[in-house]
Structures are given as structure tokens and as C-alpha cells.
Coordinates of C-alpha atoms and ligand atoms in Angstrom, one line a residue:
X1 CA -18.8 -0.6 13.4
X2 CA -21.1 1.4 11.1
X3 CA -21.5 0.6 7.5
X4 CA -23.0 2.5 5.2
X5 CA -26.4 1.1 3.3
X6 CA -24.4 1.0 -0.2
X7 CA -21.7 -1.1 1.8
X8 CA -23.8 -3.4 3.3
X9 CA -25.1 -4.3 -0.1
X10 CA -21.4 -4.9 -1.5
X11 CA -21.0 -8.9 -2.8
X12 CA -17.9 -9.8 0.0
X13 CA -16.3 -13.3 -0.7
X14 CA -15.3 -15.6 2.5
X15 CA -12.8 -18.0 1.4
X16 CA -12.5 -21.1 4.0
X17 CA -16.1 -20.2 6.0
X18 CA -16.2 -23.5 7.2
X19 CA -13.3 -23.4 9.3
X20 CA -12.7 -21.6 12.4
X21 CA -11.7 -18.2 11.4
X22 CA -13.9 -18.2 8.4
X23 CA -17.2 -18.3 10.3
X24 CA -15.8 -16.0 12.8
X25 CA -15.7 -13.3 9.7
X26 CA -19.4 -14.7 8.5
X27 CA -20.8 -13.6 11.8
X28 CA -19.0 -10.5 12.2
X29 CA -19.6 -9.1 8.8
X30 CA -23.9 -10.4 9.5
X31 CA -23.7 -7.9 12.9
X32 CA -22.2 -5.6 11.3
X33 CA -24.8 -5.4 8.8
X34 CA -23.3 -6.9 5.4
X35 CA -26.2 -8.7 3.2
X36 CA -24.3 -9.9 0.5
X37 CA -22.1 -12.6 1.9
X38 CA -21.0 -15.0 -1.0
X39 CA -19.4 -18.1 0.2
X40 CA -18.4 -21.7 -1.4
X41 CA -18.3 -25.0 -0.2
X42 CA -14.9 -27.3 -0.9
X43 CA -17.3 -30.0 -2.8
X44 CA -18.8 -27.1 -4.7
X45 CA -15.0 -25.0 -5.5
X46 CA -11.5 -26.5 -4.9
X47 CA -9.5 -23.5 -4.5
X48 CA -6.3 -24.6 -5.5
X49 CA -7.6 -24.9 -9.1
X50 CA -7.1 -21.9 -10.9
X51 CA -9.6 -22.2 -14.1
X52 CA -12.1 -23.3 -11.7
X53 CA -11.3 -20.0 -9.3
X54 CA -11.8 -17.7 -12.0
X55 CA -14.8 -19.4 -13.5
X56 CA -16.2 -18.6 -10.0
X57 CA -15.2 -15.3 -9.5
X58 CA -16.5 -13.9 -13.5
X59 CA -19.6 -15.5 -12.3
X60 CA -19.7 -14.4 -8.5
X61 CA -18.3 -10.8 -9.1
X62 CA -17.4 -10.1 -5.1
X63 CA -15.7 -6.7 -4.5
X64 CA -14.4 -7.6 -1.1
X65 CA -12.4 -10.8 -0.4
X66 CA -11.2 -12.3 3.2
X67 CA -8.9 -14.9 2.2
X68 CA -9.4 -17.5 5.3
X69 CA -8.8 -20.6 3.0
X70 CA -6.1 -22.9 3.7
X71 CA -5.3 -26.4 5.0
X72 CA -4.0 -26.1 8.5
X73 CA -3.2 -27.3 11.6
X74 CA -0.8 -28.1 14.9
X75 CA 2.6 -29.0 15.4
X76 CA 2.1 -32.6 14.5
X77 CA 0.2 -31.8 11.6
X78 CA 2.7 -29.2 10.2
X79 CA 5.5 -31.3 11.2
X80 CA 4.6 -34.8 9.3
X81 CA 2.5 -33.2 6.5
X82 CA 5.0 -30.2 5.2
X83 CA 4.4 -31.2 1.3
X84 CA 0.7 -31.0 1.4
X85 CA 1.0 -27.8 3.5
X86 CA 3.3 -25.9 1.4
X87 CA 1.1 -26.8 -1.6
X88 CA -2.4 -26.7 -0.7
X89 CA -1.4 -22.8 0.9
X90 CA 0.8 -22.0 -2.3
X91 CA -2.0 -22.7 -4.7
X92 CA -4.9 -21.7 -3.0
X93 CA -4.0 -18.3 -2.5
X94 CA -2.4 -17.9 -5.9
X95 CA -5.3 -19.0 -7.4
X96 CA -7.7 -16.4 -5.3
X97 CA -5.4 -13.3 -6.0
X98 CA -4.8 -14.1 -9.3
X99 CA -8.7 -13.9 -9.7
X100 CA -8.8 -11.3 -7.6
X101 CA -6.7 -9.1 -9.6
X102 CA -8.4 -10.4 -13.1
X103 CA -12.2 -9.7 -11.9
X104 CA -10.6 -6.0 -10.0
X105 CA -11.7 -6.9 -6.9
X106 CA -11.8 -3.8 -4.9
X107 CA -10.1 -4.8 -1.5
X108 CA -9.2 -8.2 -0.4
X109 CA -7.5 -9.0 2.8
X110 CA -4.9 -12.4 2.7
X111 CA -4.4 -13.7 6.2
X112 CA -0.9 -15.1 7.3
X113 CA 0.5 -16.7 10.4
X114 CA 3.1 -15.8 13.3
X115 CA 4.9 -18.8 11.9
X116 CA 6.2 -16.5 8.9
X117 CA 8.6 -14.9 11.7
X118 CA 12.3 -16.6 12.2
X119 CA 12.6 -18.8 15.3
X120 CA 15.0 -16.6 17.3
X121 CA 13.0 -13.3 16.4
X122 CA 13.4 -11.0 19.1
X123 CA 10.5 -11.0 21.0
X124 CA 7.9 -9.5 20.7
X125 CA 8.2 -9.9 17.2
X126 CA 7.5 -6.5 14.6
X127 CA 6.8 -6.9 11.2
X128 CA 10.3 -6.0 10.1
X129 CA 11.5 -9.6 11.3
X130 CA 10.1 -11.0 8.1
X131 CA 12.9 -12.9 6.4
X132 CA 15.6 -12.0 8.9
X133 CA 16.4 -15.3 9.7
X134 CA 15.6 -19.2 9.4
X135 CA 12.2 -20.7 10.0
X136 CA 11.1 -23.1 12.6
X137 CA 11.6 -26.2 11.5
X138 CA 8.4 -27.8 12.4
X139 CA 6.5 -25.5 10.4
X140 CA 8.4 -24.5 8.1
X141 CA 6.8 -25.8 4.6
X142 CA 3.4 -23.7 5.6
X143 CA 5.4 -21.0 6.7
X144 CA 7.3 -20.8 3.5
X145 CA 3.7 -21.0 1.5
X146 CA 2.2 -17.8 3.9
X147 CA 5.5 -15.8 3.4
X148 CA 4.9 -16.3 -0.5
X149 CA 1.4 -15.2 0.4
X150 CA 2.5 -12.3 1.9
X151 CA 4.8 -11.5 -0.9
X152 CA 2.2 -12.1 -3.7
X153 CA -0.1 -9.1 -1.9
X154 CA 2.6 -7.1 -2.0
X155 CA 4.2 -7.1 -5.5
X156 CA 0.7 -7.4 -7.1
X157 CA -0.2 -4.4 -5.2
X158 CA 3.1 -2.6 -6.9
X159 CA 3.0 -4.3 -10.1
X160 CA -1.0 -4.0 -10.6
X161 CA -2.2 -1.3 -8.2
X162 CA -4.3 -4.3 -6.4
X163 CA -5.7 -2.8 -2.6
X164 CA -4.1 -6.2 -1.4
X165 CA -3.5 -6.2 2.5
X166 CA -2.5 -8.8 4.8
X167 CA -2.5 -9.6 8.3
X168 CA -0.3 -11.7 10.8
X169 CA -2.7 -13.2 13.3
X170 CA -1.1 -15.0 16.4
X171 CA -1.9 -18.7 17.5
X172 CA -6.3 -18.6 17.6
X173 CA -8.4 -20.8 19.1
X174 CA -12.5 -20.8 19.7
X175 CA -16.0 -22.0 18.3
X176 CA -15.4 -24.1 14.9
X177 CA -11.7 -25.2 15.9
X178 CA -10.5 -28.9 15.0
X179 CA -10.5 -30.7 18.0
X180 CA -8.7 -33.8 16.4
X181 CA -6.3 -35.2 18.9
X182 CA -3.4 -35.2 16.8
X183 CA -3.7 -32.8 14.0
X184 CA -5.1 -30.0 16.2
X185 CA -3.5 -26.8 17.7
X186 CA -2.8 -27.0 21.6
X187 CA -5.8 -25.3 22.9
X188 CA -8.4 -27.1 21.3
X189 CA -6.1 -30.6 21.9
X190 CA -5.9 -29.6 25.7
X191 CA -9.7 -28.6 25.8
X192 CA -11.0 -31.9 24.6
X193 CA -8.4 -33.7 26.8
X194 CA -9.6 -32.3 30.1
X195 CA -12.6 -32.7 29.0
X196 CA -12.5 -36.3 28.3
X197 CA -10.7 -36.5 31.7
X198 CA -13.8 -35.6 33.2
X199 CA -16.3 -37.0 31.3
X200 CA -14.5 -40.9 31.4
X201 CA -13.6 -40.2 35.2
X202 CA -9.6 -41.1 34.6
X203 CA -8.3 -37.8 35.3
X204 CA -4.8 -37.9 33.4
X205 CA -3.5 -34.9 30.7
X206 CA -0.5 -35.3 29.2
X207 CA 0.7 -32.3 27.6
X208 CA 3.1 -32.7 24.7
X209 CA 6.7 -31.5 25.1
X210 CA 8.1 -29.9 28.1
X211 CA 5.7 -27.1 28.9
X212 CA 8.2 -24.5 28.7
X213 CA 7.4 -22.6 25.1
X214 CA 5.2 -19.7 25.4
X215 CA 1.7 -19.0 23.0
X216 CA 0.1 -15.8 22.7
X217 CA -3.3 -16.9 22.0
X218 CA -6.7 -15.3 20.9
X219 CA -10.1 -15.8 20.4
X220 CA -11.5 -16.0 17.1
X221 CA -13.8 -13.3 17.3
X222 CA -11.2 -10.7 18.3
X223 CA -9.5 -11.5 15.1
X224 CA -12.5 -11.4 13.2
X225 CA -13.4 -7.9 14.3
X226 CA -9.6 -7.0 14.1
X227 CA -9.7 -8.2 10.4
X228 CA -13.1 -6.0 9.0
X229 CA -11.2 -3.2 10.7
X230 CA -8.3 -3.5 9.1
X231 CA -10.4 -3.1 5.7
X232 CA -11.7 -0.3 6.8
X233 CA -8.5 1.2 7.6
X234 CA -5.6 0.1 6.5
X235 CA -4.2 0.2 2.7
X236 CA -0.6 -0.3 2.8
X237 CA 1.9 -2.9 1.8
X238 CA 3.2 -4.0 4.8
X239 CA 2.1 -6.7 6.9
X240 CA 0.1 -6.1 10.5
X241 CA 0.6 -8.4 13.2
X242 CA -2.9 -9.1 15.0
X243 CA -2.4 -10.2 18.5
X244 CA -3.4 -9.6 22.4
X245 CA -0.2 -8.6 23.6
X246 CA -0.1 -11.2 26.1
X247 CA 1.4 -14.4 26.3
X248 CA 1.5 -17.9 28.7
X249 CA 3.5 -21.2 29.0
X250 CA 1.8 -23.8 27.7
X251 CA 2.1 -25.7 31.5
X252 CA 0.6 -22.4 32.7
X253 CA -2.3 -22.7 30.0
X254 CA -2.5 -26.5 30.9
X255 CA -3.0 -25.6 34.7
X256 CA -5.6 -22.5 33.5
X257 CA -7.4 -25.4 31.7
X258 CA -7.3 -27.7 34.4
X259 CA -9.0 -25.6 36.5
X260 CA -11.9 -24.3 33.9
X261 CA -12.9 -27.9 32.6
X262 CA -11.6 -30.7 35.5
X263 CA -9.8 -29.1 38.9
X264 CA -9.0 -32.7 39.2
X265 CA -7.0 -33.9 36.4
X266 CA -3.3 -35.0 36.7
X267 CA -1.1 -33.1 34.2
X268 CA 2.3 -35.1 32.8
X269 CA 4.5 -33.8 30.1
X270 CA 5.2 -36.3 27.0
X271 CA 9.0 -35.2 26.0
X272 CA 9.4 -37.2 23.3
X273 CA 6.9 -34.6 21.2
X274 CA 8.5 -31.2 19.8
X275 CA 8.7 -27.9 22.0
X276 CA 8.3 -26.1 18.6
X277 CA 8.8 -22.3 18.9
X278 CA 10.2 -21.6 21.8
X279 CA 8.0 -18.3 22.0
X280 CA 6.5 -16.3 19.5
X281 CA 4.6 -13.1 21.1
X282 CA 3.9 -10.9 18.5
X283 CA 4.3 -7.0 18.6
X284 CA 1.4 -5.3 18.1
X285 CA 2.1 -1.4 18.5
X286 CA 1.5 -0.9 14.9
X287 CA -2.2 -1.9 14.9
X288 CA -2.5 -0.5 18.3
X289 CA -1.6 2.7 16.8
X290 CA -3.9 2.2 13.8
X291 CA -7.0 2.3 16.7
X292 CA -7.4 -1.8 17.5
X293 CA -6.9 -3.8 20.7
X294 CA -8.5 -7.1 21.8
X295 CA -10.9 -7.3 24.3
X296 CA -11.8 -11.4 25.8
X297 CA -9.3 -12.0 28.1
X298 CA -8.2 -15.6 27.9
X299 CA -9.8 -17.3 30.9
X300 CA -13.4 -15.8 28.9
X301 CA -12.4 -17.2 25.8
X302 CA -11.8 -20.6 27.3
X303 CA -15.2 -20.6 29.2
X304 CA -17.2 -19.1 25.8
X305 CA -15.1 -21.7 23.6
X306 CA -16.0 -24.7 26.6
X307 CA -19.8 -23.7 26.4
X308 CA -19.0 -24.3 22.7
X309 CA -17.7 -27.4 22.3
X310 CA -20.2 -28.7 25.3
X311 CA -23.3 -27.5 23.4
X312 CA -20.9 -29.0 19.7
X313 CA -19.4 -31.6 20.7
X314 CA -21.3 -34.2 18.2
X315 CA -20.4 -31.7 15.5
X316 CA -17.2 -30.6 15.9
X317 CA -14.4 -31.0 13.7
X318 CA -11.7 -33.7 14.2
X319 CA -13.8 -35.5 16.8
Ligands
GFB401 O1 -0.6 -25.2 19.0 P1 0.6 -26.0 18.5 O2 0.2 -27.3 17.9 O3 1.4 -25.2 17.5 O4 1.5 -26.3 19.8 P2 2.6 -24.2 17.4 C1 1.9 -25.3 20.7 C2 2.7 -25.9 21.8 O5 1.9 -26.7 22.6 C3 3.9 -26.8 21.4 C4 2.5 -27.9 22.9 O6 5.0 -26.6 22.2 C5 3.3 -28.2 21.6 O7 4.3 -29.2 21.9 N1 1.4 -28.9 23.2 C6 1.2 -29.5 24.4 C7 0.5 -29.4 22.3 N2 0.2 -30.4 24.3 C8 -0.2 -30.4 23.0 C9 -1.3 -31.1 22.4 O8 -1.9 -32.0 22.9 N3 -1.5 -30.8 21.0 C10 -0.7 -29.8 20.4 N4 -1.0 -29.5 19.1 N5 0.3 -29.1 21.0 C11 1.7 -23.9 15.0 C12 2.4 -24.1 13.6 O9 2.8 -24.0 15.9 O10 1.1 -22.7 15.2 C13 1.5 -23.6 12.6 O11 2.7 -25.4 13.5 C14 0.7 -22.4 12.9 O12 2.3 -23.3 11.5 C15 0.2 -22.3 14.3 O13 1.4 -21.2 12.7 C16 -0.4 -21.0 14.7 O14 2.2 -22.8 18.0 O15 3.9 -24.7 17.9

């Protein structure tokens, strides 16, 4: 992507850089040239305070904003801590647009979740499913806190003129994850149980739930590229679904793992955790159509996100 050399200069803010998609967006806005990458750590800014926001943005001044901020995680993790997930996501992206919108920000782009869409959305799901129906109930307080998201972009963009967009991204997994056993997504979770398979020589995986529910799944950097070219060209209202297209049974991404991390590792299914979703692959003609597809295939992704965690493993969140 080129970028012109008054671009690259432009201050662009990177809520949430420590997490997973948030350094994903730091190191595609670095190749693509950007200089100015402002970016604030949770000790130093706690996003869901407002006064403290704006403070930072008078003083910070960014004219690009990728909201990747949020408090977030798997099935469990939505399921037992709905309170502290509706409100951490309701205030901290209040907080940002509001300052956004104050300090005219020039473009910012809020990031969602497929978990906005109802759970019996005809599949594959298009943006106009949005409110159509109930939620899933295991996610349903941090769906109810992106779908306010959503809605704040939108009526600030008709009520102030803010270049608000935002983007639907389907389930993501790669470098930076949280690999904690319980509060993480399924990818990471299975990762860092076939991997401990291996390393402590027992061999067992058990998969939560029944294995039937289907995940369209993407790696981090295909959303991160997806995103800086949505800000280059989109400017609308509506929501864009970001997604591969694709998706697999969780047995049949159990059985892919298996044979990436530990060929001999003995997969059971633990039916007394929740299914979830029963599938949720999202349609993605509309950004098609814009110009954007993905490009790491899922078995690449695993191996790159593997090499990862191998090379991380001391580091890496929830472990
Ligand atoms: O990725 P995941 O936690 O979230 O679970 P969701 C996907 C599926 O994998 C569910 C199964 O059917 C899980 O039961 N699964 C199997 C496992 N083994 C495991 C395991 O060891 N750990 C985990 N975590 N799952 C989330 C939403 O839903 O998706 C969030 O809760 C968010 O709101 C995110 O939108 C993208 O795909 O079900």
C-alpha cells in the first residue's frame, strides 16, 4: 500500500496495541510507512475514563484513530464475566469517540465483532442482519456493548459529520493472542493444549462442547491489512464484515491442529461446556466488492502462529 510522505507523517492513534489485533495494526501501519504512531499503555491511560481520554487526546492531537481497545475474550470468559464486558466495551469506546469527535479527528475506524449478528442469522451473515433478531446468549453483554459501538459511529457520523467507520471482523487468532486456558478463544486454547500434550508426553485434548459449531477464523494480519484499507477506502455508515469466506467445525480444526502441533494426541469432547453459536460465517461480498480478500490460508496461519508461540511462549499472554 503506498502512502504518501505527508501521510506517513500524520499522528495515528492505536487504542489497545498491546493486544492481539492492536500490534497487528502497529506493524502494518510501520511497513506501510507510517512514522507517527502514537500509542498508550493501560497503567499510563485507562480508557474508560472520559476526562482522562480527552486530557490525552488535546495533548496527543492524532488525526487517525484504530479503535482496537476492549476487554475481551472466549466463550467462558464472555459467558461468566457479561457485567464487566458490557461495561469496560461501553465506556471505552464512548470515551474514545467522544474525544474523537471534540479534538476533530479526521478518520477513525471502531472495530466490532461477528457476535453483534443474531444467533439464527442466515448464514453467511450480511450486514443487514444487525438487530434482526436475538443475541447469543453466551455473549450477549459484549455483543450488546459492540452493537452500541456500532451505533455511536453511526449517529455521530449523522449528527456531527464525524468520518466514523466500523468494521465486523470474524473470530481472529495469531501472534499476541491470550493463551489462558480458560478465558481464551478456541484457537489459541487448542494450540497451547496440543502443545502441552506434546511437550508433557500425555497426549490427551479435550475440546469443549460437542465439536459440531462451525468458526470462520483469521489471522491477525489479514485483518490488520483489511483494516488500513478500509481507511483508505471506505467512508460510509454502514458496517463491513471482514472475514475469509471460509469456515470449519471446531472437531475438524481440532483434528487440523492435531496434526500441526502433536499427530499423536487423543481428542475427547467435554459436553458439559457450551456449543455457543452454532455457526457464524460471515458474508463478505461487500468488502470483496470494495477490492479486499485474505490471503494466509488457515493451515499457514496455524504454523506462522505455532512458530510464535514456540519462539513466545515465556511471554505470552494468559500463560
Ligand atoms: O472461540 P470461542 O471461545 O468463542 O469458542 P465463540 C468457539 C467454539 O469452540 C465454542 C469451542 O463452540 C467452544 O465451545 N471450544 C472447544 C473451545 N474447545 C475450546 C477451548 O478449549 N476453549 C474455547 N474458548 N473454546 C466468542 C464470543 O464466541 O467469539 C465473543 O464469546 C467474540 O463474543 C468471539 O465475539 C469472536 O466463537 O463461541
Amino acid at each position: 500500500m503506498e502512502i504518501s510522505a505527508e501521510l506517513a507523517e500524520a499522528p495515528v492513534f492505536v487504542a489497545g496495541h498491546n493486544g492481539m489485533v492492536g500490534s497487528a495494526l502497529v506493524r502494518r501501519l510501520e511497513t506501510s510507512g507510517f512514522k507517527n504512531i502514537l500509542t498508550v499503555d493501560r497503567s499510563a491511560l485507562d480508557l474508560r475514563d472520559q476526562s482522562a481520554v480527552n486530557d490525552w487526546f488535546a495533548a496527543n492531537r492524532p488525526s487517525y484513530v484504530y479503535l482496537a481497545a476492549g476487554t475481551v475474550g472466549g466463550i467462558f470468559a464472555n459467558s461468566t464475566r457479561q457485567g464487566e464486558f458490557l461495561y469496560d466495551n461501553l465506556m471505552i469506546h464512548s470515551t474514545v469517540l467522544e474525544a474523537s469527535r471534540k479534538t476533530k479527528v479526521e478518520k477513525l475506524l471502531y472495530l466490532g465483532s461477528s457476535c453483534i449478528y443474531p444467533r439464527e442469522s442466515p448464514q453467511p451473515i450480511a450486514e443487514d442482519q444487525l438487530l434482526r433478531g436475538r443475541l447469543e446468549p453466551t455473549n450477549e453483554g459484549y455483543a450488546i456493548a459492540k452493537i452500541a459501538g456500532i451505533k455511536m459511529c453511526e449517529f455521530y457520523r449523522k449528527q456531527y459529520g464525524c468520518d466514523f467507520i466500523t468494521a465486523m471482523p470474524t473470530n481472529l487468532y495469531g501472534p499476541n493472542d491470550n493463551f489462558d486456558p480458560e478465558h481464551s478463544h478456541v484457537l489459541p486454547a487448542l494450540l497451547r493444549k496440543f502443545h502441552e500434550s506434546k511437550t508433557s508426553g500425555d497426549n490427551s485434548v479435550t475440546i469443549w462442547g460437542s465439536g459440531s459449531p462451525k468458526r470462520e477464523f483469521m489471522h491477525v494480519d489479514d485483518l490488520a491489512d483489511a483494516c488500513l484499507f478500509l481507511m483508505q477506502n471506505y467512508s460510509e455508515a454502514t458496517h463491513v464484515n471482514i472475514g475469509t469466506g471460509v469456515d470449519i467445525s471446531i472437531a475438524d480444526l481440532a483434528y487440523l491442529m492435531r496434526s500441526i502441533i502433536n499427530p499423536k494426541a487423543e481428542v475427547s469432547f467435554d459436553a458439559s461446556m457450551p456449543d455457543g453459536m452454532p455457526r457464524k460465517l460471515l458474508d463478505v461480498s461487500k468488502l470483496s466488492a470494495l477490492g479486499w480478500k485474505s490471503s494466509v490460508t488457515l493451515e499457514e496461519g496455524i504454523a506462522q502462529t505455532y512458530d510464535w508461540f514456540g519462539q513466545n511462549v515465556d511471554q505470552a499472554r494468559g500463560i
